[in-house]
PDB file of C-alpha atoms in Angstrom:
ATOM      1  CA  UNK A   1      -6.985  -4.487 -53.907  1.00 50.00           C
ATOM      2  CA  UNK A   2      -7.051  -4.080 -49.917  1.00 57.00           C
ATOM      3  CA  UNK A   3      -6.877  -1.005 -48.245  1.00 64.00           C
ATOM      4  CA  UNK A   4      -4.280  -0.656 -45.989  1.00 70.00           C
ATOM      5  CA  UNK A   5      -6.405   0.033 -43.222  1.00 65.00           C
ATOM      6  CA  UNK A   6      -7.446  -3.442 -42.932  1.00 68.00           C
ATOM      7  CA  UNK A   7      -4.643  -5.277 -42.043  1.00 73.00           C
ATOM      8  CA  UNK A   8      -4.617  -3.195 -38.260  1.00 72.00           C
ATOM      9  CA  UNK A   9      -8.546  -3.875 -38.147  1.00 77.00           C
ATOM     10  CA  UNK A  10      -8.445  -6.917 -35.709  1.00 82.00           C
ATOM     11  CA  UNK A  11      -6.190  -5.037 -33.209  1.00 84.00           C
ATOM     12  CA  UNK A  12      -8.599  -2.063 -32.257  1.00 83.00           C
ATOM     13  CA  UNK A  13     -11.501  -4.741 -32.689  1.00 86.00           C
ATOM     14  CA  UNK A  14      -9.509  -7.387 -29.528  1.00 87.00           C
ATOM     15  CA  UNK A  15      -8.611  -4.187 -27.595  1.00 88.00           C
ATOM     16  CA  UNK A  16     -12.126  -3.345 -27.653  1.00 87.00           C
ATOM     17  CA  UNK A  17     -13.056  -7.176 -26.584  1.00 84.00           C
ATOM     18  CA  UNK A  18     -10.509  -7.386 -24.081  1.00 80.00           C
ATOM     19  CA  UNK A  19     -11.896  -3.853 -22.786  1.00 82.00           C
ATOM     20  CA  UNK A  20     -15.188  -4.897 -22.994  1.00 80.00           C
ATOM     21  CA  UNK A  21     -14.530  -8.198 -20.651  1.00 74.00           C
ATOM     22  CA  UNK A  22     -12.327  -6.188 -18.175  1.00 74.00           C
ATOM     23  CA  UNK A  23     -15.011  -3.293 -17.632  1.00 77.00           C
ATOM     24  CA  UNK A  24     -17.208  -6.190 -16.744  1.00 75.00           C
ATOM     25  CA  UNK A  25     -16.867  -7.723 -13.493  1.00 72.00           C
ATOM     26  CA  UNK A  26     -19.970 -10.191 -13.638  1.00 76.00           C
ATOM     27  CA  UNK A  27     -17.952 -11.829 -17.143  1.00 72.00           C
ATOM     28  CA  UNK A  28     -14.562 -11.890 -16.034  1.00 72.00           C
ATOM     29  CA  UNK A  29     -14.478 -12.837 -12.566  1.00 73.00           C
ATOM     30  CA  UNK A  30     -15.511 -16.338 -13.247  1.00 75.00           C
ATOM     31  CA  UNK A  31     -12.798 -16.616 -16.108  1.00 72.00           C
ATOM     32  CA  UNK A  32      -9.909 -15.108 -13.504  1.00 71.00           C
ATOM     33  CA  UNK A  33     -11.617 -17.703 -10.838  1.00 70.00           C
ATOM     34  CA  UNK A  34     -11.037 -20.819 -13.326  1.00 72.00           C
ATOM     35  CA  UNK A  35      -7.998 -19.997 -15.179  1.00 73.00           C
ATOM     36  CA  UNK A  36      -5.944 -17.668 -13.358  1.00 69.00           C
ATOM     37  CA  UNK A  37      -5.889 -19.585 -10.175  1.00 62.00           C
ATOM     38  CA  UNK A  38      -8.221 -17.058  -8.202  1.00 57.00           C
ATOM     39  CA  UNK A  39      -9.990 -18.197  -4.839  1.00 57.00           C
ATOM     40  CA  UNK A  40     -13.448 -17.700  -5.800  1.00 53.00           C
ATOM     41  CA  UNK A  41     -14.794 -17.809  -1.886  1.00 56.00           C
ATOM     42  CA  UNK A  42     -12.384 -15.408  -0.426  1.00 54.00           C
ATOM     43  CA  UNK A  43     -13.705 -13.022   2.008  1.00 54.00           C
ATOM     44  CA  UNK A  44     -10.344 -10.962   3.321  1.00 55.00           C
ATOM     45  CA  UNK A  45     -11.650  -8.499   5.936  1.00 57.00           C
ATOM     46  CA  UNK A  46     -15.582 -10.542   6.738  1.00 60.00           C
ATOM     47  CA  UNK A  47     -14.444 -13.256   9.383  1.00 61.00           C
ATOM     48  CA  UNK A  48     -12.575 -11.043  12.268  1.00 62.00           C
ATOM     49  CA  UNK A  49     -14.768  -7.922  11.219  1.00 67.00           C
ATOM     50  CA  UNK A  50     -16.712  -7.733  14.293  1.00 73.00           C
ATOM     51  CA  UNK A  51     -13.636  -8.654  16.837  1.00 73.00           C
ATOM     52  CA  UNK A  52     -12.224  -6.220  19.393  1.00 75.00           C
ATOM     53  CA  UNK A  53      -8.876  -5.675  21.013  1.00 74.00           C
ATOM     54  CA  UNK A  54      -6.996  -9.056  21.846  1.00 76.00           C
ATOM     55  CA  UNK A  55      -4.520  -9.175  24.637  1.00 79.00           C
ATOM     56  CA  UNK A  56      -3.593  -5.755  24.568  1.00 79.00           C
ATOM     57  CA  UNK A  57      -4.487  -4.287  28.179  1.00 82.00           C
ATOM     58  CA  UNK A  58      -0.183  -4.123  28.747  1.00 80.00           C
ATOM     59  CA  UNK A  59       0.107  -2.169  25.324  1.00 79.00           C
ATOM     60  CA  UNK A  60       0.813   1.678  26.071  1.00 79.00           C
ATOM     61  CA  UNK A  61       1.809   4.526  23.549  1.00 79.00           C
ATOM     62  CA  UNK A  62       4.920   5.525  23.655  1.00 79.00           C
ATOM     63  CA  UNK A  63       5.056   9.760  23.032  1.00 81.00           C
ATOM     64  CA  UNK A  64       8.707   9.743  21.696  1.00 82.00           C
ATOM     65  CA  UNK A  65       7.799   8.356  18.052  1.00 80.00           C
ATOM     66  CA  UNK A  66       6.251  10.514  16.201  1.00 82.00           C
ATOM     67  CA  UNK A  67       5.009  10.051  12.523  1.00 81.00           C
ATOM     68  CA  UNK A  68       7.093   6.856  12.157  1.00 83.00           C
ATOM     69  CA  UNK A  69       7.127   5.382   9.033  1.00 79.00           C
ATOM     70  CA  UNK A  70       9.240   2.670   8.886  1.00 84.00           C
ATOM     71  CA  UNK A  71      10.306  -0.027  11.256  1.00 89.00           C
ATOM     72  CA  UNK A  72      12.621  -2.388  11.858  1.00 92.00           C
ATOM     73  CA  UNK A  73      12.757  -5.406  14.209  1.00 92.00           C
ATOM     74  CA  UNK A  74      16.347  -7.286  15.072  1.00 92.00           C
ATOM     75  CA  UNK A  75      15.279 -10.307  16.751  1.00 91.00           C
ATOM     76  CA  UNK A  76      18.508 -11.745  17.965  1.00 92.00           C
ATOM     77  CA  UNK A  77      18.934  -8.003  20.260  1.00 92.00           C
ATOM     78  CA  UNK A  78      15.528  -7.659  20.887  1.00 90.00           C
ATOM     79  CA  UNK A  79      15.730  -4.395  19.551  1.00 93.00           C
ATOM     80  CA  UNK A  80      13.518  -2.072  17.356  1.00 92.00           C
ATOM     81  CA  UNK A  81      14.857   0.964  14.712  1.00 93.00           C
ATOM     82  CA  UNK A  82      12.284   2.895  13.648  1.00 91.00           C
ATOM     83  CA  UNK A  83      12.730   6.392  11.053  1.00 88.00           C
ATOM     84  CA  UNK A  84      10.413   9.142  12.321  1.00 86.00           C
ATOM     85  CA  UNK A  85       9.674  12.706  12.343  1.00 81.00           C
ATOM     86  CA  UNK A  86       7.383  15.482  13.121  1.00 81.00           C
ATOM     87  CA  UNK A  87       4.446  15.463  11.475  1.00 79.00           C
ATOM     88  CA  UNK A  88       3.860  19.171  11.400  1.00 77.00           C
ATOM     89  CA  UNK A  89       7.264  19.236   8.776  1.00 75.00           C
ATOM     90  CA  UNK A  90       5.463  17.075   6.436  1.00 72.00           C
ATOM     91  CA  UNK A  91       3.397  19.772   4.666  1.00 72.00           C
ATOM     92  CA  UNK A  92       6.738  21.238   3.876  1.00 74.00           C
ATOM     93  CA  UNK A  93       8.750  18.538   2.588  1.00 73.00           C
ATOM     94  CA  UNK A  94       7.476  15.368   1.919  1.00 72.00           C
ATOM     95  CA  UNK A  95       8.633  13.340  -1.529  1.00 73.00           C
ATOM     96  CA  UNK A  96       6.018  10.343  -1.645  1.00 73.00           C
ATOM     97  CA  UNK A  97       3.222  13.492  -2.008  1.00 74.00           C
ATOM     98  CA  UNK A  98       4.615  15.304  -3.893  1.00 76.00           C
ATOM     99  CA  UNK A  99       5.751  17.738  -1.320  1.00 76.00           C
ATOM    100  CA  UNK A 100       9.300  19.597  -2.461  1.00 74.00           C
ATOM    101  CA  UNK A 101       9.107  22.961  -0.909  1.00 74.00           C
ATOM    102  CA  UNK A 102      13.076  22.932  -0.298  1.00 67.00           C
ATOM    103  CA  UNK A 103      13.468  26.493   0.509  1.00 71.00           C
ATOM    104  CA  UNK A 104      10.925  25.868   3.955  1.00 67.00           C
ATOM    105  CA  UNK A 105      12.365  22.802   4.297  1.00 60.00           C
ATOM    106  CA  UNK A 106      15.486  23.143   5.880  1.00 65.00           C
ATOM    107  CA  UNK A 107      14.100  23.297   9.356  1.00 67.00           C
ATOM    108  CA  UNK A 108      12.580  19.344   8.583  1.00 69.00           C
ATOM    109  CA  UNK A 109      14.574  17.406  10.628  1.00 76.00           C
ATOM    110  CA  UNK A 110      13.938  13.460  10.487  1.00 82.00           C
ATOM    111  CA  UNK A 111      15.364  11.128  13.354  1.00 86.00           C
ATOM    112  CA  UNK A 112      16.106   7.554  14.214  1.00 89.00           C
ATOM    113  CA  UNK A 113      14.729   5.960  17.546  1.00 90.00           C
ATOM    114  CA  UNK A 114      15.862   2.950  18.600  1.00 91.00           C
ATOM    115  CA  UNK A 115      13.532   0.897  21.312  1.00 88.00           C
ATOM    116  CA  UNK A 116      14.276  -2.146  23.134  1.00 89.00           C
ATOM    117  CA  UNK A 117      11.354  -4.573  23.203  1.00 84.00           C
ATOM    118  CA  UNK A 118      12.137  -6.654  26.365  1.00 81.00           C
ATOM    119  CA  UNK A 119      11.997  -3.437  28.726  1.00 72.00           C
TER     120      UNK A 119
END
């Protein structure tokens, strides 16, 4: 007669294995680079590490667009939306931080801004 414990013994036992393999870089990476279709001599950030500015001296910062967070380009106009606001608002009412003070936050005032790249 089995105990009934037995029959779940091989689940803890492969989520310890699997655990095991994942907490261990120097195993795994080699089985991700074979089978899971990995590039094994990537190097994202090393080749243009050491590069400066490129063809920039006509770029200038435009004052208007503060805390931006989201752009949009339309090609065909030439044209550029982009949502912003003011940062100093943002400790009040910001969702993505968890930031819901709702009472304070009726003075946060977001805008749209709307820029026209061939100028």
């Amino acid at each position: 007669m089995s105990s009934s414990w037995t029959k779940f013994l091989p689940l803890p036992v492969l989520v310890a294995a699997l655990g095991a393999l994942y907490s261990n870089p120097s195993v795994i990476v080699p089985v991700l680079d074979k089978y899971a279709g990995r590039v094994a001599d990537f190097q994202p950030a090393a080749a243009h590490l050491h590069h400066g500015p490129l063809n920039n001296d006509k770029c200038w910062i435009n004052p208007v667009g503060q805390a931006c967070e989201d752009v949009r380009i339309h090609e065909p106009s030439g044209e550029v939306f982009l949502a912003c606001g003011y940062p100093e608002t943002r400790n009040l009412f910001y969702p993505p931080l968890n930031r819901h003070d709702t009472v304070n936050a009726q003075s946060y005032r977001e805008y749209f801004l709307k820029y026209d790249i061939k100028v």
